[in-house]
């Protein structure tokens, strides 16, 4: 009943607006018509400013009300594709955030770009991947060191390699004091992928041995949601090149990866990976890939990982956590859709307060993609 009343009201307002537009137009024409006997065309009379303003107001009202009109045609597009259209890498979601986009694209040409990397992060995480600013110069840190560490596990990262304007902490020491598990203490992180404490761990040496036994060479890798790049650093010491996807949300993760001599890809989880088909030997999904990702989006992510992974390559979900019931009913069947060979499948209880409260478990799984379909 309320919906019908709203529709009727909108239609009535639209009708009144259109009638008012026609009356104003006729009034204007009647005041400008000249005698047909005149052989010389009369000079066109200027349109009164007040009339122009009224016409613009009415047209703007009509456009706004038209957008508010309920669409009677039911969409035939599958819901999954509608969801992905708001998360795609072609800026289709930018129209949902015009204020943020306008603010991002407002700058002085041929000068330094605004110091607002946090604004770009906000847009990207909302599915809007704006074009780069074409006519301003990107900011770089004012003080750069003459030399950067060659070791991907240096004793410390140089603070001068980061623009700290939008971060609460203004140094890596501050980040380490706040939470030593964030990965910014790289010397402490050196043993992260070399030690073994339970079945959920997969040391890189064991990974390399598994590949060697299967006569599969590991040369190129991808770490999805790799934080500060510790997995890429561990693999670099073993002559394997790994790219790390990361976002600098609340802390300079991308900058930290680069300062370690590694390559960060500034890519959110919902974006199609900027890699060609079938070129990667191993893919690791870090703890950023977890149960908070909607199941539909998780499925798109897995199939995009399948796209870039070569036949015989390995997909490693490292400490993926979810509710135990969801792992059985949702995520295990979702992973099974890939049709990969199970090399390792281990689960364990998540014992922190949140894990116990929500009945969460960890899953570590290593899968091998078939050589052919």
mmCIF file of C-alpha atoms in Angstrom:
data_model
loop_
_atom_site.group_PDB
_atom_site.id
_atom_site.type_symbol
_atom_site.label_atom_id
_atom_site.label_comp_id
_atom_site.label_asym_id
_atom_site.label_seq_id
_atom_site.Cartn_x
_atom_site.Cartn_y
_atom_site.Cartn_z
ATOM 1 C CA UNK A 1 0.000 0.000 0.000
ATOM 2 C CA UNK A 2 2.807 2.388 0.960
ATOM 3 C CA UNK A 3 4.730 1.496 -2.192
ATOM 4 C CA UNK A 4 1.630 2.241 -4.385
ATOM 5 C CA UNK A 5 1.088 5.601 -2.678
ATOM 6 C CA UNK A 6 4.731 6.566 -3.179
ATOM 7 C CA UNK A 7 4.595 5.621 -6.863
ATOM 8 C CA UNK A 8 1.391 7.603 -7.410
ATOM 9 C CA UNK A 9 2.899 10.630 -5.653
ATOM 10 C CA UNK A 10 6.008 10.507 -7.827
ATOM 11 C CA UNK A 11 3.911 10.220 -10.984
ATOM 12 C CA UNK A 12 1.772 13.178 -9.909
ATOM 13 C CA UNK A 13 4.809 15.361 -9.229
ATOM 14 C CA UNK A 14 6.335 14.366 -12.559
ATOM 15 C CA UNK A 15 3.095 15.256 -14.364
ATOM 16 C CA UNK A 16 2.895 18.662 -12.659
ATOM 17 C CA UNK A 17 6.553 19.367 -13.462
ATOM 18 C CA UNK A 18 6.047 18.506 -17.143
ATOM 19 C CA UNK A 19 2.896 20.692 -17.357
ATOM 20 C CA UNK A 20 4.754 23.608 -15.747
ATOM 21 C CA UNK A 21 7.604 23.193 -18.221
ATOM 22 C CA UNK A 22 5.218 23.303 -21.187
ATOM 23 C CA UNK A 23 3.376 26.395 -19.842
ATOM 24 C CA UNK A 24 6.657 28.255 -19.316
ATOM 25 C CA UNK A 25 7.850 27.286 -22.787
ATOM 26 C CA UNK A 26 4.574 28.498 -24.397
ATOM 27 C CA UNK A 27 4.778 31.763 -22.452
ATOM 28 C CA UNK A 28 8.281 32.367 -23.694
ATOM 29 C CA UNK A 29 7.296 31.626 -27.314
ATOM 30 C CA UNK A 30 4.252 33.923 -27.148
ATOM 31 C CA UNK A 31 6.381 36.871 -26.004
ATOM 32 C CA UNK A 32 8.926 36.419 -28.803
ATOM 33 C CA UNK A 33 6.686 35.769 -31.832
ATOM 34 C CA UNK A 34 6.741 38.610 -34.402
ATOM 35 C CA UNK A 35 4.405 39.660 -37.250
ATOM 36 C CA UNK A 36 4.663 37.322 -40.298
ATOM 37 C CA UNK A 37 4.545 40.362 -42.654
ATOM 38 C CA UNK A 38 8.016 41.444 -41.696
ATOM 39 C CA UNK A 39 10.560 40.482 -44.364
ATOM 40 C CA UNK A 40 13.531 40.998 -42.095
ATOM 41 C CA UNK A 41 13.962 38.352 -39.405
ATOM 42 C CA UNK A 42 13.580 39.956 -35.995
ATOM 43 C CA UNK A 43 16.481 39.813 -33.559
ATOM 44 C CA UNK A 44 16.121 36.959 -31.071
ATOM 45 C CA UNK A 45 15.005 38.201 -27.699
ATOM 46 C CA UNK A 46 17.175 37.094 -24.762
ATOM 47 C CA UNK A 47 15.643 34.486 -22.485
ATOM 48 C CA UNK A 48 14.970 35.984 -19.057
ATOM 49 C CA UNK A 49 17.336 34.666 -16.363
ATOM 50 C CA UNK A 50 14.423 33.943 -14.057
ATOM 51 C CA UNK A 51 12.782 31.733 -16.687
ATOM 52 C CA UNK A 52 16.052 29.866 -17.291
ATOM 53 C CA UNK A 53 16.471 29.214 -13.600
ATOM 54 C CA UNK A 54 12.915 27.901 -13.341
ATOM 55 C CA UNK A 55 13.424 25.586 -16.313
ATOM 56 C CA UNK A 56 16.706 24.253 -14.919
ATOM 57 C CA UNK A 57 15.089 23.638 -11.533
ATOM 58 C CA UNK A 58 12.174 21.741 -13.078
ATOM 59 C CA UNK A 59 14.456 19.624 -15.292
ATOM 60 C CA UNK A 60 16.702 18.768 -12.338
ATOM 61 C CA UNK A 61 13.628 17.763 -10.329
ATOM 62 C CA UNK A 62 12.374 15.541 -13.149
ATOM 63 C CA UNK A 63 15.774 13.851 -13.483
ATOM 64 C CA UNK A 64 15.983 13.243 -9.737
ATOM 65 C CA UNK A 65 12.463 11.848 -9.517
ATOM 66 C CA UNK A 66 13.059 9.648 -12.543
ATOM 67 C CA UNK A 67 16.031 8.097 -10.788
ATOM 68 C CA UNK A 68 13.841 7.463 -7.731
ATOM 69 C CA UNK A 69 11.137 5.746 -9.763
ATOM 70 C CA UNK A 70 11.012 2.021 -8.932
ATOM 71 C CA UNK A 71 12.117 -0.131 -11.823
ATOM 72 C CA UNK A 72 9.236 -2.370 -12.807
ATOM 73 C CA UNK A 73 11.451 -4.580 -14.961
ATOM 74 C CA UNK A 74 12.917 -7.465 -13.030
ATOM 75 C CA UNK A 75 16.617 -7.997 -13.707
ATOM 76 C CA UNK A 76 17.554 -11.239 -15.413
ATOM 77 C CA UNK A 77 21.240 -10.933 -14.457
ATOM 78 C CA UNK A 78 22.346 -13.636 -11.981
ATOM 79 C CA UNK A 79 22.785 -12.233 -8.437
ATOM 80 C CA UNK A 80 26.412 -13.428 -8.336
ATOM 81 C CA UNK A 81 27.281 -11.315 -11.356
ATOM 82 C CA UNK A 82 25.465 -8.320 -9.877
ATOM 83 C CA UNK A 83 27.611 -8.653 -6.755
ATOM 84 C CA UNK A 84 30.818 -8.912 -8.750
ATOM 85 C CA UNK A 85 29.888 -5.868 -10.844
ATOM 86 C CA UNK A 86 30.350 -3.784 -7.709
ATOM 87 C CA UNK A 87 33.736 -5.340 -7.015
ATOM 88 C CA UNK A 88 35.303 -5.421 -10.474
ATOM 89 C CA UNK A 89 38.569 -3.700 -11.439
ATOM 90 C CA UNK A 90 37.027 -1.492 -14.131
ATOM 91 C CA UNK A 91 35.780 1.269 -11.831
ATOM 92 C CA UNK A 92 32.137 0.218 -12.106
ATOM 93 C CA UNK A 93 31.626 0.966 -8.403
ATOM 94 C CA UNK A 94 32.954 4.515 -8.612
ATOM 95 C CA UNK A 95 29.458 5.864 -9.314
ATOM 96 C CA UNK A 96 28.443 4.707 -5.825
ATOM 97 C CA UNK A 97 30.986 7.033 -4.215
ATOM 98 C CA UNK A 98 30.921 10.297 -6.220
ATOM 99 C CA UNK A 99 31.973 12.461 -3.266
ATOM 100 C CA UNK A 100 35.109 10.420 -2.568
ATOM 101 C CA UNK A 101 35.962 10.231 -6.265
ATOM 102 C CA UNK A 102 35.468 13.971 -6.776
ATOM 103 C CA UNK A 103 37.701 14.699 -3.792
ATOM 104 C CA UNK A 104 40.368 12.322 -5.121
ATOM 105 C CA UNK A 105 40.352 13.870 -8.606
ATOM 106 C CA UNK A 106 40.464 17.475 -7.359
ATOM 107 C CA UNK A 107 44.075 18.632 -7.551
ATOM 108 C CA UNK A 108 46.295 21.322 -9.037
ATOM 109 C CA UNK A 109 47.677 20.263 -12.415
ATOM 110 C CA UNK A 110 51.443 20.206 -12.981
ATOM 111 C CA UNK A 111 52.207 20.307 -9.258
ATOM 112 C CA UNK A 112 52.656 17.728 -6.491
ATOM 113 C CA UNK A 113 49.735 15.354 -6.043
ATOM 114 C CA UNK A 114 47.828 15.771 -2.756
ATOM 115 C CA UNK A 115 49.117 13.720 0.139
ATOM 116 C CA UNK A 116 46.037 11.535 0.456
ATOM 117 C CA UNK A 117 47.010 7.931 -0.138
ATOM 118 C CA UNK A 118 44.422 6.969 2.474
ATOM 119 C CA UNK A 119 41.725 8.361 0.172
ATOM 120 C CA UNK A 120 42.911 6.146 -2.684
ATOM 121 C CA UNK A 121 42.865 3.142 -0.342
ATOM 122 C CA UNK A 122 39.280 3.960 0.662
ATOM 123 C CA UNK A 123 38.162 4.041 -2.973
ATOM 124 C CA UNK A 124 39.977 0.846 -3.927
ATOM 125 C CA UNK A 125 38.582 -1.087 -0.979
ATOM 126 C CA UNK A 126 35.080 -0.014 -2.048
ATOM 127 C CA UNK A 127 35.590 -1.564 -5.482
ATOM 128 C CA UNK A 128 36.423 1.741 -7.192
ATOM 129 C CA UNK A 129 39.757 1.669 -8.981
ATOM 130 C CA UNK A 130 40.163 5.223 -10.259
ATOM 131 C CA UNK A 131 42.514 6.092 -13.059
ATOM 132 C CA UNK A 132 45.815 7.532 -11.863
ATOM 133 C CA UNK A 133 46.115 11.278 -11.722
ATOM 134 C CA UNK A 134 47.577 12.165 -15.094
ATOM 135 C CA UNK A 135 48.871 15.665 -14.499
ATOM 136 C CA UNK A 136 50.422 15.829 -11.048
ATOM 137 C CA UNK A 137 53.661 14.447 -9.650
ATOM 138 C CA UNK A 138 53.552 11.586 -7.160
ATOM 139 C CA UNK A 139 55.014 12.329 -3.774
ATOM 140 C CA UNK A 140 58.113 10.512 -2.553
ATOM 141 C CA UNK A 141 59.771 10.535 0.877
ATOM 142 C CA UNK A 142 61.841 13.659 1.424
ATOM 143 C CA UNK A 143 64.832 11.805 2.831
ATOM 144 C CA UNK A 144 66.012 8.714 1.016
ATOM 145 C CA UNK A 145 68.883 6.554 2.195
ATOM 146 C CA UNK A 146 71.869 6.186 -0.129
ATOM 147 C CA UNK A 147 71.669 2.413 0.168
ATOM 148 C CA UNK A 148 68.930 -0.054 1.017
ATOM 149 C CA UNK A 149 69.397 -3.475 2.652
ATOM 150 C CA UNK A 150 70.170 -6.364 0.322
ATOM 151 C CA UNK A 151 69.058 -8.934 2.881
ATOM 152 C CA UNK A 152 65.255 -9.412 2.732
ATOM 153 C CA UNK A 153 65.383 -9.969 6.515
ATOM 154 C CA UNK A 154 67.246 -6.827 7.648
ATOM 155 C CA UNK A 155 67.707 -5.980 11.318
ATOM 156 C CA UNK A 156 65.453 -2.949 10.797
ATOM 157 C CA UNK A 157 63.581 -1.108 8.062
ATOM 158 C CA UNK A 158 64.516 2.526 7.322
ATOM 159 C CA UNK A 159 61.835 4.982 8.455
ATOM 160 C CA UNK A 160 62.968 7.457 5.787
ATOM 161 C CA UNK A 161 61.525 5.232 3.061
ATOM 162 C CA UNK A 162 57.922 5.936 4.089
ATOM 163 C CA UNK A 163 55.617 8.974 3.949
ATOM 164 C CA UNK A 164 54.040 8.718 7.407
ATOM 165 C CA UNK A 165 51.431 11.489 7.042
ATOM 166 C CA UNK A 166 48.343 9.270 7.261
ATOM 167 C CA UNK A 167 49.559 6.685 9.753
ATOM 168 C CA UNK A 168 49.080 6.852 13.509
ATOM 169 C CA UNK A 169 52.595 5.559 14.067
ATOM 170 C CA UNK A 170 55.442 7.575 12.583
ATOM 171 C CA UNK A 171 58.121 4.861 12.676
ATOM 172 C CA UNK A 172 58.563 1.105 12.348
ATOM 173 C CA UNK A 173 59.649 0.936 16.018
ATOM 174 C CA UNK A 174 56.244 2.341 16.971
ATOM 175 C CA UNK A 175 54.497 -0.342 14.916
ATOM 176 C CA UNK A 176 56.613 -3.081 16.495
ATOM 177 C CA UNK A 177 55.873 -1.814 19.997
ATOM 178 C CA UNK A 178 52.182 -1.691 19.238
ATOM 179 C CA UNK A 179 52.044 -5.221 17.839
ATOM 180 C CA UNK A 180 55.207 -7.275 17.183
ATOM 181 C CA UNK A 181 53.133 -9.790 15.159
ATOM 182 C CA UNK A 182 52.357 -7.343 12.339
ATOM 183 C CA UNK A 183 55.541 -8.395 10.502
ATOM 184 C CA UNK A 184 57.442 -5.104 10.608
ATOM 185 C CA UNK A 185 60.137 -6.632 12.842
ATOM 186 C CA UNK A 186 61.673 -8.525 9.933
ATOM 187 C CA UNK A 187 64.557 -10.032 11.901
ATOM 188 C CA UNK A 188 62.021 -11.598 14.279
ATOM 189 C CA UNK A 189 60.033 -12.801 11.268
ATOM 190 C CA UNK A 190 62.974 -14.663 9.708
ATOM 191 C CA UNK A 191 61.971 -18.047 11.154
ATOM 192 C CA UNK A 192 58.282 -17.733 10.339
ATOM 193 C CA UNK A 193 58.413 -20.007 7.286
ATOM 194 C CA UNK A 194 61.287 -22.224 8.370
ATOM 195 C CA UNK A 195 59.997 -23.610 11.693
ATOM 196 C CA UNK A 196 57.471 -26.381 12.334
ATOM 197 C CA UNK A 197 55.299 -26.513 15.451
ATOM 198 C CA UNK A 198 52.186 -28.447 14.373
ATOM 199 C CA UNK A 199 50.350 -29.874 11.375
ATOM 200 C CA UNK A 200 49.106 -26.440 10.365
ATOM 201 C CA UNK A 201 52.643 -25.295 9.504
ATOM 202 C CA UNK A 202 54.264 -25.825 6.121
ATOM 203 C CA UNK A 203 57.940 -24.787 6.102
ATOM 204 C CA UNK A 204 59.218 -23.619 2.730
ATOM 205 C CA UNK A 205 61.841 -26.365 2.723
ATOM 206 C CA UNK A 206 59.073 -28.956 2.960
ATOM 207 C CA UNK A 207 57.177 -27.190 0.162
ATOM 208 C CA UNK A 208 60.247 -27.290 -2.070
ATOM 209 C CA UNK A 209 60.803 -30.958 -1.256
ATOM 210 C CA UNK A 210 57.187 -31.805 -2.167
ATOM 211 C CA UNK A 211 57.607 -30.039 -5.508
ATOM 212 C CA UNK A 212 60.928 -31.759 -6.166
ATOM 213 C CA UNK A 213 59.440 -35.194 -5.448
ATOM 214 C CA UNK A 214 56.695 -34.448 -7.975
ATOM 215 C CA UNK A 215 59.346 -33.228 -10.471
ATOM 216 C CA UNK A 216 57.709 -29.802 -10.421
ATOM 217 C CA UNK A 217 59.925 -26.719 -10.567
ATOM 218 C CA UNK A 218 59.066 -23.653 -8.469
ATOM 219 C CA UNK A 219 60.359 -20.409 -10.028
ATOM 220 C CA UNK A 220 57.516 -17.880 -9.810
ATOM 221 C CA UNK A 221 55.055 -17.383 -6.975
ATOM 222 C CA UNK A 222 52.296 -15.146 -5.685
ATOM 223 C CA UNK A 223 51.490 -14.345 -2.057
ATOM 224 C CA UNK A 224 47.886 -13.122 -1.720
ATOM 225 C CA UNK A 225 47.384 -10.836 1.277
ATOM 226 C CA UNK A 226 51.048 -11.252 2.163
ATOM 227 C CA UNK A 227 51.385 -8.410 4.670
ATOM 228 C CA UNK A 228 55.007 -7.253 4.806
ATOM 229 C CA UNK A 229 56.262 -9.917 2.374
ATOM 230 C CA UNK A 230 57.844 -12.488 4.698
ATOM 231 C CA UNK A 231 56.923 -15.441 2.473
ATOM 232 C CA UNK A 232 58.388 -13.698 -0.577
ATOM 233 C CA UNK A 233 61.544 -12.972 1.434
ATOM 234 C CA UNK A 234 61.903 -16.616 2.502
ATOM 235 C CA UNK A 235 61.451 -17.802 -1.089
ATOM 236 C CA UNK A 236 63.875 -15.214 -2.444
ATOM 237 C CA UNK A 237 66.627 -16.813 -0.332
ATOM 238 C CA UNK A 238 65.848 -19.992 -2.277
ATOM 239 C CA UNK A 239 65.930 -18.338 -5.719
ATOM 240 C CA UNK A 240 62.142 -18.220 -6.143
ATOM 241 C CA UNK A 241 60.567 -14.906 -7.229
ATOM 242 C CA UNK A 242 57.326 -14.162 -5.380
ATOM 243 C CA UNK A 243 55.063 -11.140 -5.828
ATOM 244 C CA UNK A 244 53.081 -9.959 -2.805
ATOM 245 C CA UNK A 245 49.577 -8.473 -2.982
ATOM 246 C CA UNK A 246 49.027 -6.088 -0.112
ATOM 247 C CA UNK A 247 47.216 -2.908 0.901
ATOM 248 C CA UNK A 248 48.606 -0.087 3.051
ATOM 249 C CA UNK A 249 45.596 0.084 5.355
ATOM 250 C CA UNK A 250 46.490 1.662 8.723
ATOM 251 C CA UNK A 251 50.160 0.792 8.250
ATOM 252 C CA UNK A 252 52.763 0.979 5.417
ATOM 253 C CA UNK A 253 52.630 -2.655 4.266
ATOM 254 C CA UNK A 254 53.370 -1.945 0.597
ATOM 255 C CA UNK A 255 56.285 0.293 1.529
ATOM 256 C CA UNK A 256 57.709 -2.377 3.860
ATOM 257 C CA UNK A 257 57.613 -4.997 1.099
ATOM 258 C CA UNK A 258 59.492 -2.679 -1.275
ATOM 259 C CA UNK A 259 62.085 -1.747 1.379
ATOM 260 C CA UNK A 260 62.920 -5.453 1.641
ATOM 261 C CA UNK A 261 63.816 -5.503 -2.054
ATOM 262 C CA UNK A 262 60.594 -7.294 -2.997
ATOM 263 C CA UNK A 263 57.699 -6.392 -5.305
ATOM 264 C CA UNK A 264 54.358 -5.317 -3.779
ATOM 265 C CA UNK A 265 51.205 -5.437 -5.886
ATOM 266 C CA UNK A 266 48.748 -2.794 -4.669
ATOM 267 C CA UNK A 267 45.755 -5.063 -5.240
ATOM 268 C CA UNK A 268 42.692 -5.730 -3.047
ATOM 269 C CA UNK A 269 41.254 -9.215 -2.770
ATOM 270 C CA UNK A 270 38.269 -8.455 -5.017
ATOM 271 C CA UNK A 271 40.343 -7.312 -7.998
ATOM 272 C CA UNK A 272 41.183 -9.532 -10.933
ATOM 273 C CA UNK A 273 44.875 -10.337 -10.618
ATOM 274 C CA UNK A 274 47.074 -8.364 -13.060
ATOM 275 C CA UNK A 275 48.808 -11.555 -14.226
ATOM 276 C CA UNK A 276 48.555 -13.592 -17.398
ATOM 277 C CA UNK A 277 46.926 -17.009 -17.485
ATOM 278 C CA UNK A 278 48.875 -20.045 -16.283
ATOM 279 C CA UNK A 279 52.210 -18.385 -15.466
ATOM 280 C CA UNK A 280 52.615 -18.895 -11.697
ATOM 281 C CA UNK A 281 54.098 -22.025 -10.102
ATOM 282 C CA UNK A 282 52.888 -21.554 -6.520
ATOM 283 C CA UNK A 283 50.264 -19.365 -4.838
ATOM 284 C CA UNK A 284 50.010 -18.827 -1.096
ATOM 285 C CA UNK A 285 46.935 -17.248 0.504
ATOM 286 C CA UNK A 286 47.841 -15.556 3.778
ATOM 287 C CA UNK A 287 45.621 -14.787 6.725
ATOM 288 C CA UNK A 288 43.900 -11.940 4.872
ATOM 289 C CA UNK A 289 41.989 -14.687 3.037
ATOM 290 C CA UNK A 290 39.560 -15.873 5.672
ATOM 291 C CA UNK A 291 35.898 -16.359 6.570
ATOM 292 C CA UNK A 292 35.059 -12.636 6.545
ATOM 293 C CA UNK A 293 35.157 -12.774 2.729
ATOM 294 C CA UNK A 294 31.634 -13.426 1.349
ATOM 295 C CA UNK A 295 31.343 -16.939 -0.057
ATOM 296 C CA UNK A 296 30.542 -15.650 -3.547
ATOM 297 C CA UNK A 297 33.585 -13.401 -3.538
ATOM 298 C CA UNK A 298 35.701 -16.276 -2.200
ATOM 299 C CA UNK A 299 34.615 -18.383 -5.154
ATOM 300 C CA UNK A 300 35.594 -15.658 -7.642
ATOM 301 C CA UNK A 301 38.976 -15.338 -5.918
ATOM 302 C CA UNK A 302 39.678 -19.076 -6.062
ATOM 303 C CA UNK A 303 38.808 -19.284 -9.739
ATOM 304 C CA UNK A 304 41.013 -16.294 -10.543
ATOM 305 C CA UNK A 305 43.859 -17.999 -8.693
ATOM 306 C CA UNK A 306 43.172 -21.070 -10.823
ATOM 307 C CA UNK A 307 43.399 -18.863 -13.915
ATOM 308 C CA UNK A 308 46.940 -17.640 -13.181
ATOM 309 C CA UNK A 309 48.245 -20.953 -11.783
ATOM 310 C CA UNK A 310 49.927 -23.261 -14.283
ATOM 311 C CA UNK A 311 49.059 -26.919 -14.633
ATOM 312 C CA UNK A 312 50.913 -28.883 -11.950
ATOM 313 C CA UNK A 313 51.317 -25.752 -9.801
ATOM 314 C CA UNK A 314 50.476 -25.528 -6.108
ATOM 315 C CA UNK A 315 47.800 -23.578 -4.213
ATOM 316 C CA UNK A 316 48.463 -23.150 -0.493
ATOM 317 C CA UNK A 317 45.807 -21.849 1.918
ATOM 318 C CA UNK A 318 47.811 -20.989 5.018
ATOM 319 C CA UNK A 319 45.913 -20.942 8.321
ATOM 320 C CA UNK A 320 42.543 -20.173 6.752
ATOM 321 C CA UNK A 321 40.062 -19.807 9.596
ATOM 322 C CA UNK A 322 36.291 -20.141 9.699
ATOM 323 C CA UNK A 323 33.570 -21.544 11.887
ATOM 324 C CA UNK A 324 33.831 -25.299 12.055
ATOM 325 C CA UNK A 325 30.340 -25.814 10.670
ATOM 326 C CA UNK A 326 31.027 -23.396 7.778
ATOM 327 C CA UNK A 327 34.232 -25.209 6.897
ATOM 328 C CA UNK A 328 32.279 -28.430 6.466
ATOM 329 C CA UNK A 329 29.233 -27.002 4.696
ATOM 330 C CA UNK A 330 30.632 -24.009 2.754
ATOM 331 C CA UNK A 331 34.390 -23.749 2.330
ATOM 332 C CA UNK A 332 35.399 -27.391 1.921
ATOM 333 C CA UNK A 333 32.871 -27.880 -0.937
ATOM 334 C CA UNK A 334 33.965 -24.525 -2.397
ATOM 335 C CA UNK A 335 37.608 -25.603 -2.449
ATOM 336 C CA UNK A 336 36.548 -28.974 -3.833
ATOM 337 C CA UNK A 337 35.057 -27.286 -6.919
ATOM 338 C CA UNK A 338 38.608 -26.680 -8.177
ATOM 339 C CA UNK A 339 39.159 -30.396 -8.621
ATOM 340 C CA UNK A 340 42.759 -30.193 -7.346
ATOM 341 C CA UNK A 341 44.780 -33.012 -5.831
ATOM 342 C CA UNK A 342 44.985 -32.812 -2.025
ATOM 343 C CA UNK A 343 48.645 -32.904 -1.016
ATOM 344 C CA UNK A 344 48.054 -31.665 2.550
ATOM 345 C CA UNK A 345 44.827 -31.057 4.494
ATOM 346 C CA UNK A 346 45.162 -30.217 8.177
ATOM 347 C CA UNK A 347 42.760 -28.570 10.639
ATOM 348 C CA UNK A 348 43.127 -27.330 14.204
ATOM 349 C CA UNK A 349 41.089 -25.375 16.728
ATOM 350 C CA UNK A 350 41.530 -21.599 16.884
ATOM 351 C CA UNK A 351 42.243 -21.159 20.583
ATOM 352 C CA UNK A 352 42.118 -17.381 21.058
ATOM 353 C CA UNK A 353 39.079 -15.715 22.659
ATOM 354 C CA UNK A 354 37.345 -15.001 19.337
ATOM 355 C CA UNK A 355 38.042 -18.502 18.043
ATOM 356 C CA UNK A 356 36.631 -20.203 21.125
ATOM 357 C CA UNK A 357 33.587 -17.907 21.179
ATOM 358 C CA UNK A 358 32.652 -18.546 17.541
ATOM 359 C CA UNK A 359 33.745 -22.174 17.333
ATOM 360 C CA UNK A 360 36.418 -21.355 14.744
ATOM 361 C CA UNK A 361 39.032 -23.670 13.295
ATOM 362 C CA UNK A 362 42.177 -23.253 11.214
ATOM 363 C CA UNK A 363 42.704 -24.972 7.885
ATOM 364 C CA UNK A 364 46.024 -25.396 6.122
ATOM 365 C CA UNK A 365 45.734 -27.035 2.733
ATOM 366 C CA UNK A 366 48.183 -27.604 -0.112
ATOM 367 C CA UNK A 367 46.585 -28.480 -3.448
ATOM 368 C CA UNK A 368 48.098 -29.345 -6.807
ATOM 369 C CA UNK A 369 46.403 -28.225 -10.002
ATOM 370 C CA UNK A 370 45.882 -30.969 -12.614
ATOM 371 C CA UNK A 371 48.260 -30.890 -15.579
ATOM 372 C CA UNK A 372 45.316 -30.928 -17.949
ATOM 373 C CA UNK A 373 41.529 -30.735 -17.728
#
